[in-house]
PDB file of C-alpha atoms and ligand atoms in Angstrom:
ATOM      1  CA  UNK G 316      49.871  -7.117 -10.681  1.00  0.00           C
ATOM      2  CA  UNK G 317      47.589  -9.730 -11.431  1.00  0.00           C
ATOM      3  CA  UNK G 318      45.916  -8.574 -14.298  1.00  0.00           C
ATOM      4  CA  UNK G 319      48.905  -8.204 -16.392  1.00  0.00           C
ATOM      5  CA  UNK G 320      49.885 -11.740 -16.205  1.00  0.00           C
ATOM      6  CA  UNK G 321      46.208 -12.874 -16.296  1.00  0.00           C
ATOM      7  CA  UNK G 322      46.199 -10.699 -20.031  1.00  0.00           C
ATOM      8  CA  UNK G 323      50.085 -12.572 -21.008  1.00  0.00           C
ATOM      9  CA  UNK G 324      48.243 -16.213 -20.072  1.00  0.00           C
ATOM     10  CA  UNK G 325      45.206 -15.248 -21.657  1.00  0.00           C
ATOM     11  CA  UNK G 326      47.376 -14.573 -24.976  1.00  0.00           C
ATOM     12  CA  UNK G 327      49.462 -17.528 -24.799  1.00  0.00           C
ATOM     13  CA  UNK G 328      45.972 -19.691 -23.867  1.00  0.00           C
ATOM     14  CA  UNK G 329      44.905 -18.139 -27.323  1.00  0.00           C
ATOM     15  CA  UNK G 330      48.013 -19.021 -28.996  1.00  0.00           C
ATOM     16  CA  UNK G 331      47.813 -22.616 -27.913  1.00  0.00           C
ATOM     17  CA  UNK G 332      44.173 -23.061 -29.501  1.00  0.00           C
ATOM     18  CA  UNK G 333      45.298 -21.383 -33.142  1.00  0.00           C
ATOM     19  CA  UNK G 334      49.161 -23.152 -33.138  1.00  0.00           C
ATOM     20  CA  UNK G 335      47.823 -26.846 -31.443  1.00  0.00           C
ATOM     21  CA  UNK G 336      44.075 -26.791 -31.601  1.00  0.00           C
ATOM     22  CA  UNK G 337      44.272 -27.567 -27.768  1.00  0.00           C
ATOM     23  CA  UNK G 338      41.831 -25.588 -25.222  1.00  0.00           C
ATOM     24  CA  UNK G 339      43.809 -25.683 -21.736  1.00  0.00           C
ATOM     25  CA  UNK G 340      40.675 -27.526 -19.416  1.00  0.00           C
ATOM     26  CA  UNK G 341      40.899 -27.438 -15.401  1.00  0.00           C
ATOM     27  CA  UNK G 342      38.820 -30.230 -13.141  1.00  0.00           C
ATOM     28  CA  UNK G 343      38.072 -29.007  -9.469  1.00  0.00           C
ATOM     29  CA  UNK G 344      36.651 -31.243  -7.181  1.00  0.00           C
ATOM     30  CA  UNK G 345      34.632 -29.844  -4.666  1.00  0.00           C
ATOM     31  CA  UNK G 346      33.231 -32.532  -1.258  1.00  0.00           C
ATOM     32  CA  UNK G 347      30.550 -31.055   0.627  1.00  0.00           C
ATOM     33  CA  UNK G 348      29.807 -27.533   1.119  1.00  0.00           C
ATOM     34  CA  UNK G 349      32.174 -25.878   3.532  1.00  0.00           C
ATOM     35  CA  UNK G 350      31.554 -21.768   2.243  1.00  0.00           C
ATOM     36  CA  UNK G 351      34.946 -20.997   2.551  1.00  0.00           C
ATOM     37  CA  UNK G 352      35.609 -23.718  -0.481  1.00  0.00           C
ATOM     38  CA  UNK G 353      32.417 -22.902  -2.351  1.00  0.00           C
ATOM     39  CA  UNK G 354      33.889 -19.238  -2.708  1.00  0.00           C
ATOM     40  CA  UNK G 355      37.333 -19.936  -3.592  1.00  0.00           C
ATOM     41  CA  UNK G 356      36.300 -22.418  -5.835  1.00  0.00           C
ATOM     42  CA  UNK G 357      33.716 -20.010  -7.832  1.00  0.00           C
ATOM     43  CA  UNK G 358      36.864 -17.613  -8.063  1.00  0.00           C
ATOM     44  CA  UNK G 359      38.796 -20.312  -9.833  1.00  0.00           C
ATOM     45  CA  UNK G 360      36.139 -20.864 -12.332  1.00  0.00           C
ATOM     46  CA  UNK G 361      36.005 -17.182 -12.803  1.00  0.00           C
ATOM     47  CA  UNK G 362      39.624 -16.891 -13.600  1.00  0.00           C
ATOM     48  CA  UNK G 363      39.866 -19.850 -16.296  1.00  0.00           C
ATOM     49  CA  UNK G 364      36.651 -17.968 -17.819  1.00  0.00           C
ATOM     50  CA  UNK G 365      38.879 -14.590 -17.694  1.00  0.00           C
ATOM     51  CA  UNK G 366      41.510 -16.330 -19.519  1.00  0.00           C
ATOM     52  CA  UNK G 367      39.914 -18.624 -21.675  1.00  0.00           C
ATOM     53  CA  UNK G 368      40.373 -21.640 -19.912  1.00  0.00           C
ATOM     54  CA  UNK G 369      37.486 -24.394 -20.030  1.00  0.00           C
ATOM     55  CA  UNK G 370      36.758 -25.559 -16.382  1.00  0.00           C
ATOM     56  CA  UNK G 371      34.541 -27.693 -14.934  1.00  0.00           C
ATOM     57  CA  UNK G 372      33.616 -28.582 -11.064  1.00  0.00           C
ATOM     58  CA  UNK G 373      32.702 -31.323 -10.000  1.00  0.00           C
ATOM     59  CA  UNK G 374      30.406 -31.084  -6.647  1.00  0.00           C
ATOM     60  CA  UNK G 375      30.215 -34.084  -4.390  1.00  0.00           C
ATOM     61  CA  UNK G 376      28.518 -35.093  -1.661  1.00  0.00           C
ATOM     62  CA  UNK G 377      30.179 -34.292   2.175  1.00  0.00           C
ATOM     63  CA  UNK G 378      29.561 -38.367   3.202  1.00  0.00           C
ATOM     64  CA  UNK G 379      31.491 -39.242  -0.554  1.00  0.00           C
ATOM     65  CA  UNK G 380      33.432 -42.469   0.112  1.00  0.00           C
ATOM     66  CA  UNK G 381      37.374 -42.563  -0.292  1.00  0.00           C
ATOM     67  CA  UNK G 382      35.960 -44.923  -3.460  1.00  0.00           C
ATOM     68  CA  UNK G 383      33.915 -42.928  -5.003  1.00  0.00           C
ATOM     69  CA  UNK G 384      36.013 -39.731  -4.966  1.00  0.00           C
ATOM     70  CA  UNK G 385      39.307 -41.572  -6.402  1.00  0.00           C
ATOM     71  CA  UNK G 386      36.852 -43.049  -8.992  1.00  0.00           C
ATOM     72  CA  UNK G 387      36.359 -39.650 -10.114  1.00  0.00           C
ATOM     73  CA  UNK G 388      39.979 -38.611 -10.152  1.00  0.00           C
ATOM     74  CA  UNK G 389      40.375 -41.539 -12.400  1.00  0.00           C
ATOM     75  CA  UNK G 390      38.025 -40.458 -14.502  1.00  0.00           C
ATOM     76  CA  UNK G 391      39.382 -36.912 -15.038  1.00  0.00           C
ATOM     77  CA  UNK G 392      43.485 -38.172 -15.172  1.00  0.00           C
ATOM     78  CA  UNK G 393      41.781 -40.321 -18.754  1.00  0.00           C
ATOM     79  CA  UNK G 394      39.847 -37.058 -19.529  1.00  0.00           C
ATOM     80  CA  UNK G 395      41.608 -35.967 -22.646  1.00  0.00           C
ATOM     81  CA  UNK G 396      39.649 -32.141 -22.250  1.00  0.00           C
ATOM     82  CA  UNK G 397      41.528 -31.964 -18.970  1.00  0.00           C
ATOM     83  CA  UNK G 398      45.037 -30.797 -18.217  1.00  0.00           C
ATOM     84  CA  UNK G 399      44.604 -29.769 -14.428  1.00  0.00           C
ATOM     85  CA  UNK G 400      42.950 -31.597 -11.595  1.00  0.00           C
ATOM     86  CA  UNK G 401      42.525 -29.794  -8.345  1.00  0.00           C
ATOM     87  CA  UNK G 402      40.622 -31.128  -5.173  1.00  0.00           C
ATOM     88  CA  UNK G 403      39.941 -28.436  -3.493  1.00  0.00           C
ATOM     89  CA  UNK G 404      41.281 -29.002   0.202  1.00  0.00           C
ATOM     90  CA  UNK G 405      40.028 -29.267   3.261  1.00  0.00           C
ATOM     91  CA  UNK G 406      38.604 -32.550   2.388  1.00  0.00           C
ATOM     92  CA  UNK G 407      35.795 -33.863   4.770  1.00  0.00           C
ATOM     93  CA  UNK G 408      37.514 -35.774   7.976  1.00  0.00           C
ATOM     94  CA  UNK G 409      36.509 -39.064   6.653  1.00  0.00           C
ATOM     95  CA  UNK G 410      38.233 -39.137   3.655  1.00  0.00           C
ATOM     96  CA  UNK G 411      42.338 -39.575   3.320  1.00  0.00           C
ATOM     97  CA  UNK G 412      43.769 -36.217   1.374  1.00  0.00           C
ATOM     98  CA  UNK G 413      47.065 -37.725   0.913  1.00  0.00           C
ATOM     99  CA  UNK G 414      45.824 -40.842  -1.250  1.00  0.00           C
ATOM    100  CA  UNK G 415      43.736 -38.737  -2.978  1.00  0.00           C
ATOM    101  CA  UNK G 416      46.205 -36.315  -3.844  1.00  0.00           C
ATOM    102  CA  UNK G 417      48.073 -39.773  -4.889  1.00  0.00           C
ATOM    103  CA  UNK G 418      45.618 -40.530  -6.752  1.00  0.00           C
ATOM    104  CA  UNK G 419      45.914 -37.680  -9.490  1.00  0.00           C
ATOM    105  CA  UNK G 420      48.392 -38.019 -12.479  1.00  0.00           C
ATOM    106  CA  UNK G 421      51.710 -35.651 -11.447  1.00  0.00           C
ATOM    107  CA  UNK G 422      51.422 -34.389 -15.205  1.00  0.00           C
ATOM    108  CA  UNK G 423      47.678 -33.230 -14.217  1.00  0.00           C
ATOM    109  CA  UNK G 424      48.433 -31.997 -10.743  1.00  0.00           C
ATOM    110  CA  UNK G 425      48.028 -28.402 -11.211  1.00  0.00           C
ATOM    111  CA  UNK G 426      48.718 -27.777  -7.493  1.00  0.00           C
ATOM    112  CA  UNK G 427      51.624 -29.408  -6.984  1.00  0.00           C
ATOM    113  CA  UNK G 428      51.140 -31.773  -4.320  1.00  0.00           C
ATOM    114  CA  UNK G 429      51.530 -35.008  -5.392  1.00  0.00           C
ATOM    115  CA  UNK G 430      54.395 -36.552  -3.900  1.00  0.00           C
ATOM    116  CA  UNK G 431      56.679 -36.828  -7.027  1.00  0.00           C
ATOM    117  CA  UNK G 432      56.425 -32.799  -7.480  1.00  0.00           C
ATOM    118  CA  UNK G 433      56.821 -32.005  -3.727  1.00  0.00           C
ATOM    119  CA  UNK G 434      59.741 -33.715  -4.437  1.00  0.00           C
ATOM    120  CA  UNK G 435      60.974 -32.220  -7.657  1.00  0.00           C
ATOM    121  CA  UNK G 436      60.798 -29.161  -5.487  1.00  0.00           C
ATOM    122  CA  UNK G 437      62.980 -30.750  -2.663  1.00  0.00           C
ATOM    123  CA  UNK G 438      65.735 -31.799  -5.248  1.00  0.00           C
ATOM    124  CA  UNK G 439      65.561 -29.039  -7.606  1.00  0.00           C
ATOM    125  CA  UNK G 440      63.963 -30.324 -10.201  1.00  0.00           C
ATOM    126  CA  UNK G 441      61.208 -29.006 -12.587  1.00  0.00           C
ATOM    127  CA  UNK G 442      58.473 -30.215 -11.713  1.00  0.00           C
ATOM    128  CA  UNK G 443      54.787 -28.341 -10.811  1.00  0.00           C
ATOM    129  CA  UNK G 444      55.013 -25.589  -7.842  1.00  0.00           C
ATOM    130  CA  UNK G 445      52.293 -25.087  -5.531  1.00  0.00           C
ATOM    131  CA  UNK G 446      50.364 -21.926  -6.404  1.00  0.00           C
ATOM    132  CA  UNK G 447      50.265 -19.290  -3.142  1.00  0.00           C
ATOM    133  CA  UNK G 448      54.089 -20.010  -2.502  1.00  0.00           C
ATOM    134  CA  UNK G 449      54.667 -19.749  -6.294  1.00  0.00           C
ATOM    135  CA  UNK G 450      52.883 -16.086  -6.210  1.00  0.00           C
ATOM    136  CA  UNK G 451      54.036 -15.234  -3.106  1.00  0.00           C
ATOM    137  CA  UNK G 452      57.706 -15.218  -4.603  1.00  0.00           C
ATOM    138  CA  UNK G 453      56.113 -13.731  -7.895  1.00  0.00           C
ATOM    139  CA  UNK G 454      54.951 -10.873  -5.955  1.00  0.00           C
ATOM    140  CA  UNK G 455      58.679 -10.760  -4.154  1.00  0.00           C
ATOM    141  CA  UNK G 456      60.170 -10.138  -7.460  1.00  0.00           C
ATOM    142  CA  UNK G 457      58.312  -7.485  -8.352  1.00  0.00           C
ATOM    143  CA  UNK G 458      60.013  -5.834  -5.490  1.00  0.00           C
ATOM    144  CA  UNK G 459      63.380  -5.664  -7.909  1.00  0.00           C
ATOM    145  CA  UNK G 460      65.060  -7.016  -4.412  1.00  0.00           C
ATOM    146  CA  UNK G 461      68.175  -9.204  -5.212  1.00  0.00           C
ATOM    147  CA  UNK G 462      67.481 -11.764  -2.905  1.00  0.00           C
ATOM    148  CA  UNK G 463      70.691 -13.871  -3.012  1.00  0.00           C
ATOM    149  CA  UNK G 464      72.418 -13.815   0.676  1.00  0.00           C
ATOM    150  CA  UNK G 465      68.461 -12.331   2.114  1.00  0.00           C
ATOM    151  CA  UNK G 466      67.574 -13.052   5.345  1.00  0.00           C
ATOM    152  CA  UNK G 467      63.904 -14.667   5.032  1.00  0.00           C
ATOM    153  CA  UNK G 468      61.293 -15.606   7.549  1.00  0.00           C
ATOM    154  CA  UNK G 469      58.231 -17.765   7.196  1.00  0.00           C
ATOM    155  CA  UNK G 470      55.975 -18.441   9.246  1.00  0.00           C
ATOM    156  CA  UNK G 471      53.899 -21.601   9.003  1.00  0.00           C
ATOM    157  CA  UNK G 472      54.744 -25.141   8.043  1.00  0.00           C
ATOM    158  CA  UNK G 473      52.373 -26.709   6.179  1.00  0.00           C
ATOM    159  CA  UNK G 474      52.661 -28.512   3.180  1.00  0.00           C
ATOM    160  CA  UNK G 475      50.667 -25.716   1.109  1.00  0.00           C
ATOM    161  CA  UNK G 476      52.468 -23.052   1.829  1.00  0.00           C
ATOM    162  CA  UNK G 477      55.376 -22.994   4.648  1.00  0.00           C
ATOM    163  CA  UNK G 478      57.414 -25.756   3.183  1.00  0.00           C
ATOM    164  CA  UNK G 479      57.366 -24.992  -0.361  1.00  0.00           C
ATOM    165  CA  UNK G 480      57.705 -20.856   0.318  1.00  0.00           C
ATOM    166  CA  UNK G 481      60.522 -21.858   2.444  1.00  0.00           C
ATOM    167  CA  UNK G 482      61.577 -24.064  -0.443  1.00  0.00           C
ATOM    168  CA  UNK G 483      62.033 -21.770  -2.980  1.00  0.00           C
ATOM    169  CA  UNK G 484      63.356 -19.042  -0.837  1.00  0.00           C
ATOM    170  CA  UNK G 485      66.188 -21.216  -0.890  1.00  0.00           C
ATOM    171  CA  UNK G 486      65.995 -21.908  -4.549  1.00  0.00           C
ATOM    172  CA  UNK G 487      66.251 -17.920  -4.425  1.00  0.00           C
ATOM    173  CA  UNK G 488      69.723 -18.382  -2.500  1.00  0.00           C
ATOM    174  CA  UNK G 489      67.957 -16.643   0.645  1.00  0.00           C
ATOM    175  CA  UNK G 490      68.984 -17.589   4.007  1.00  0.00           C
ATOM    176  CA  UNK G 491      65.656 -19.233   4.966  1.00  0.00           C
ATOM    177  CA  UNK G 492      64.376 -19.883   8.673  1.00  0.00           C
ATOM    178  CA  UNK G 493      60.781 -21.818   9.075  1.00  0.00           C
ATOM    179  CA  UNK G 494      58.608 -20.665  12.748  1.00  0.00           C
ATOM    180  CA  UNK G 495      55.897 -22.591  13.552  1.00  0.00           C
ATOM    181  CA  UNK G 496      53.841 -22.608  17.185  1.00  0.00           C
ATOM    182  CA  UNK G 497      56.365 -24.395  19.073  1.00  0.00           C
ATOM    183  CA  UNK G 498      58.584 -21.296  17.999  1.00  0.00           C
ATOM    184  CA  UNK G 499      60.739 -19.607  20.649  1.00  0.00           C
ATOM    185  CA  UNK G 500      61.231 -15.646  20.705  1.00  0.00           C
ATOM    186  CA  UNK G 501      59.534 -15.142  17.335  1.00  0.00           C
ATOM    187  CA  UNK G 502      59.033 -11.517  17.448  1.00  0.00           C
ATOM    188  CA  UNK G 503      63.430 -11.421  17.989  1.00  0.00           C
ATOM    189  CA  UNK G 504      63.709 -13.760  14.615  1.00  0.00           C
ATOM    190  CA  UNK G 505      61.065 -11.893  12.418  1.00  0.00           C
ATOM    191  CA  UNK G 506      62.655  -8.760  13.692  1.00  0.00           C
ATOM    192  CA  UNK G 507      65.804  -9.843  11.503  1.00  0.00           C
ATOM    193  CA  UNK G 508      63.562 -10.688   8.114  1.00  0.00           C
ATOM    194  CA  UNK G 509      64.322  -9.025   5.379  1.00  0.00           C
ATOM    195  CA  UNK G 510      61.546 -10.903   4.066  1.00  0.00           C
ATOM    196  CA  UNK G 511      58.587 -12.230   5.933  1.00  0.00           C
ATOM    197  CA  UNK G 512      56.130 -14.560   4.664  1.00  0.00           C
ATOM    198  CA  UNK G 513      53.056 -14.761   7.461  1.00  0.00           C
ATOM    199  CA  UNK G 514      51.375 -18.000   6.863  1.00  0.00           C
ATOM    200  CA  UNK G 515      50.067 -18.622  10.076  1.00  0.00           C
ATOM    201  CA  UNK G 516      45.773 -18.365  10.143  1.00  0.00           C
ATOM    202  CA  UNK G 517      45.388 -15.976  12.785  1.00  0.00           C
ATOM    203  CA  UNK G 518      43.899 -12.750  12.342  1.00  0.00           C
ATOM    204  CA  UNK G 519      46.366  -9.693  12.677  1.00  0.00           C
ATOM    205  CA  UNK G 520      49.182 -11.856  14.517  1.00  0.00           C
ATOM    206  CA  UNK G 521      52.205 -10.280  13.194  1.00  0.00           C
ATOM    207  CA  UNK G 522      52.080  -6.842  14.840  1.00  0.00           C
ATOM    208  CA  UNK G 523      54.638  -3.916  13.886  1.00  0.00           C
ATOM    209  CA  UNK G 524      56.973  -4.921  16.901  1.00  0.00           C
ATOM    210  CA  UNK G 525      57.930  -7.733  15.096  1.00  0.00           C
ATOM    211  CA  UNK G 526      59.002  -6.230  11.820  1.00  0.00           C
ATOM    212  CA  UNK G 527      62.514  -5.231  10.388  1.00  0.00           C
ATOM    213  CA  UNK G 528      61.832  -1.360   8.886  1.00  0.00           C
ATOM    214  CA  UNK G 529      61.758  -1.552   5.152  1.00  0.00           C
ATOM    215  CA  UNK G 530      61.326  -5.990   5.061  1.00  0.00           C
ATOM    216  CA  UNK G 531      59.114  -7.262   2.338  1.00  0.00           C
ATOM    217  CA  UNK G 532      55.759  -8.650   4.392  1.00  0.00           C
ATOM    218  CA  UNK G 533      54.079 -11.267   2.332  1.00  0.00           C
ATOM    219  CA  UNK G 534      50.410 -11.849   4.162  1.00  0.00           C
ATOM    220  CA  UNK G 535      49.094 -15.527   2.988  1.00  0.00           C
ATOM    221  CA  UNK G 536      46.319 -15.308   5.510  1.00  0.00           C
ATOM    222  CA  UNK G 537      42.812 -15.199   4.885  1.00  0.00           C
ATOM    223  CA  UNK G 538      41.226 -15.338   8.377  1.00  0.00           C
ATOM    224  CA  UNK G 539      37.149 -14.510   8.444  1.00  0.00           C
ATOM    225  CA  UNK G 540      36.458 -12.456  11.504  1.00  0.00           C
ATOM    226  CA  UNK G 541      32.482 -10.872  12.076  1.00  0.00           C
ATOM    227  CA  UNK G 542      32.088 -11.447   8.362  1.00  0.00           C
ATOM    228  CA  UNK G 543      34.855  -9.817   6.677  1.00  0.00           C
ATOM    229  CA  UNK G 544      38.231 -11.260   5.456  1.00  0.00           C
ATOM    230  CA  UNK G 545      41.283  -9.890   7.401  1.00  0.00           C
ATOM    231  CA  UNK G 546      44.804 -10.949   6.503  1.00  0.00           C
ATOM    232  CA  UNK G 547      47.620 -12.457   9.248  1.00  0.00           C
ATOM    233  CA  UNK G 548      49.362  -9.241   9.534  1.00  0.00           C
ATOM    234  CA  UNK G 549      48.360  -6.144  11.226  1.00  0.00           C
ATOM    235  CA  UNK G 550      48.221  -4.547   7.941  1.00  0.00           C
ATOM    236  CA  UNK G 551      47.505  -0.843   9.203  1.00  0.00           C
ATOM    237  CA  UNK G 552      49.982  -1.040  12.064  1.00  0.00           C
ATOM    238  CA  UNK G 553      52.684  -2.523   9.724  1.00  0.00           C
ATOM    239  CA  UNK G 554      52.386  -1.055   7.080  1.00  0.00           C
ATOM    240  CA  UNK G 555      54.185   2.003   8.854  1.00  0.00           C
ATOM    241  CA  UNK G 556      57.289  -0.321   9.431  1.00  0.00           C
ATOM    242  CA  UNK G 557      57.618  -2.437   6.078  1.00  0.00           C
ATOM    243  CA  UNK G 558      58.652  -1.392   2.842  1.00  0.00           C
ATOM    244  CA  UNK G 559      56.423  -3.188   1.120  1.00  0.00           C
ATOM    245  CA  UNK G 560      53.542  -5.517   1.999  1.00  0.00           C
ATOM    246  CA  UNK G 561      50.872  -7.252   0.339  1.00  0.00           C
ATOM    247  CA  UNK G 562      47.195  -6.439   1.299  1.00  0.00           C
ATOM    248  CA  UNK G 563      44.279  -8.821   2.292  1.00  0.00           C
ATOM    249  CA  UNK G 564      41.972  -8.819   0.444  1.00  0.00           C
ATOM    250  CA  UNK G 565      43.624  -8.181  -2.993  1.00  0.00           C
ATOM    251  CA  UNK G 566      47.098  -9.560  -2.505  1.00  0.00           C
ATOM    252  CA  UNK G 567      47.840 -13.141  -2.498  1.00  0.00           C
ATOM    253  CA  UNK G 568      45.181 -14.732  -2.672  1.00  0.00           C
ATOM    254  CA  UNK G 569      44.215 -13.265  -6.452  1.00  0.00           C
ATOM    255  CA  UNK G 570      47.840 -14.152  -7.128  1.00  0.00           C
ATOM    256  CA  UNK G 571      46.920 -17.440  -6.405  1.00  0.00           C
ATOM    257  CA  UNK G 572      44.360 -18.030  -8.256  1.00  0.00           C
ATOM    258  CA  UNK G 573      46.646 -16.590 -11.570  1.00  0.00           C
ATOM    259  CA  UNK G 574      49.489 -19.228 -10.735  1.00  0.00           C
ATOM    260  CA  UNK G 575      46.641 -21.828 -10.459  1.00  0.00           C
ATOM    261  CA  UNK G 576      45.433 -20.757 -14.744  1.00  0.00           C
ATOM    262  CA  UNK G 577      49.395 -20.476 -15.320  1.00  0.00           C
ATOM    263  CA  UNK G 578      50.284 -24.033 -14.144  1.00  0.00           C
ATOM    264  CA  UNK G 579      47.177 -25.093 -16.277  1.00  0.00           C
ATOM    265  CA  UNK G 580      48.291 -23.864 -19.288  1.00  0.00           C
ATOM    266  CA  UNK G 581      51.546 -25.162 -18.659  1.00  0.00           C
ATOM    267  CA  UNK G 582      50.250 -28.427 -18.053  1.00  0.00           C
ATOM    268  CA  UNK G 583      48.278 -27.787 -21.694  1.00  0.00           C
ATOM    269  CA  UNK G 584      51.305 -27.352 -23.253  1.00  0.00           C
ATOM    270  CA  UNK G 585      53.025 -30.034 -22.005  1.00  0.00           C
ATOM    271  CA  UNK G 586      50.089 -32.158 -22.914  1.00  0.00           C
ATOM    272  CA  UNK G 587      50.627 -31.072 -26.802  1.00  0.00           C
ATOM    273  CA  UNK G 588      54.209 -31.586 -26.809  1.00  0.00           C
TER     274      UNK G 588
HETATM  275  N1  GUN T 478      42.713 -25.026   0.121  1.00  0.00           N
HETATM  276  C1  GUN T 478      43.364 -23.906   0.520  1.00  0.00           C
HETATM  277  N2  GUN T 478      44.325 -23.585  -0.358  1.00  0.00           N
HETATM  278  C2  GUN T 478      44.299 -24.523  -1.323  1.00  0.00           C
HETATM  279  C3  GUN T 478      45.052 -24.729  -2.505  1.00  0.00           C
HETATM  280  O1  GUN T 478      45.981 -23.990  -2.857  1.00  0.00           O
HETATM  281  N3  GUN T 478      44.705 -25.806  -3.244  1.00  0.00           N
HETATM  282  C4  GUN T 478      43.704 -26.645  -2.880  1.00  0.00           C
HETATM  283  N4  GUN T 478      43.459 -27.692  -3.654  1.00  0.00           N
HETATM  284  N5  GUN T 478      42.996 -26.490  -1.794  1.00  0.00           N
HETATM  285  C5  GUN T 478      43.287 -25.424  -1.020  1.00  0.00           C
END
């Protein structure tokens, strides 16, 4: 599913550089060396290469000071090469994400979570969507479901994912209810999903029990357990109930990455307006 769009941004990256002259460019700061980061940050390099997008990372030191990484970000937001910046989160305990994030120009913010397009996405405006949620419901169309009047189910609530899935679920006319771990009888409220987003980081924690036969399952999790990469849902198990459910590896998490080279070329674009 991936590769398709990856081919239509790829042409339309092309088109930019014949019609405009301008090459769509993508920042990503990386601080310290967590391996997790280091490998989805390689995969977002790889992608803008696939595409023909000119990226750069920038590598930083785990005791960086709060200074010294906005002084970067400013930097990049004058950077006339770059249209996306993306610091690559979880940032080292030390450092404050949410000035950071702050910190980047909204036009440049390629994930989506600066304030004024977390916003744009609370009041229905158009403004930059974060990139998981953003393929998530990609990957929900594809399912030719009409969603208007759906029942949908995430669960998770954090500002990456939960909120802004939950977000445009709505946007999507669904009938949208958020669980979280404080969340009474959650097997009873997945059990009425027609979709279910699973955004929770634990390991095979929706079982088939808590399915509705024939629900979309959207799996958002990438949980690392004795070295391999296993997804939030019981994917073998509920795969038997669901009508349709995205795998881990090789579901969401490539769709991610293509939303990420989408939002930068849309950002180009912009930029040459
Ligand atoms: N860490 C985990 N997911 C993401 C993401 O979508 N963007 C950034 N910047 N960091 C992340």
């Amino acid at each position: 599913m991936s590769e398709c769009l990856r081919r239509e941004i790829a042409d339309q990256v092309s088109h930019l550089q014949t019609e405009k002259g301008i090459v769509p460019g993508l920042a990503v700061i990386l601080v310290g060396n967590d391996p997790a980061s280091e490998i989805y940050v390689r995969n977002k390099g790889n992608g803008c290469r696939e595409v023909g997008i000119y990226s750069e990372t920038i590598t930083l030191p785990e005791d960086t000071t709060q200074t010294a990484l906005e002084a970067e970000i400013d930097r990049l937001n004058q950077d006339q090469q770059i249209h996306g910046i993306l610091v690559q989160l979880p940032l080292p305990k030390h450092l404050d994400e949410a000035a950071a994030l702050a910190r980047i120009l909204p036009e440049k913010d390629v994930d989506g979570f600066h304030l004024l397009n977390a916003g744009k996405l609370m009041t229905g405006g158009i403004g930059v969507t974060p990139c998981t949620p953003k393929g998530a419901l990609y990957m929900i169309h594809q399912t030719g479901m009409d969603l208007s009047g759906k029942q949908a189910v995430v669960i998770g609530r954090s500002n990456i994912v939960g909120k802004p899935m939950a977000l445009l679920l709505l946007q999507e006319n669904c009938t949208v209810t958020i669980c979280h771990s404080r969340t009474k009888n959650l097997p009873e409220i997945t059990r009425q999903a027609d979709i279910l987003v699973a955004a929770v980081g634990k390991a095979g924690f929706v079982t088939p029990d808590m399915v509705k036969p024939g629900a979309i399952v959207i799996d958002v999790g990438i949980n690392r357990v004795d070295g391999k990469v296993r997804g939030d849902v019981d994917f073998d198990g509920v795969k038997e109930v669901a009508g349709w459910i995205t795998p881990v590896p090789g579901g969401v998490g490539k769709m991610t990455i293509t939303m990420l080279l989408q939002n930068t070329l849309e950002a180009a674009e912009r930029a040459g307006q």
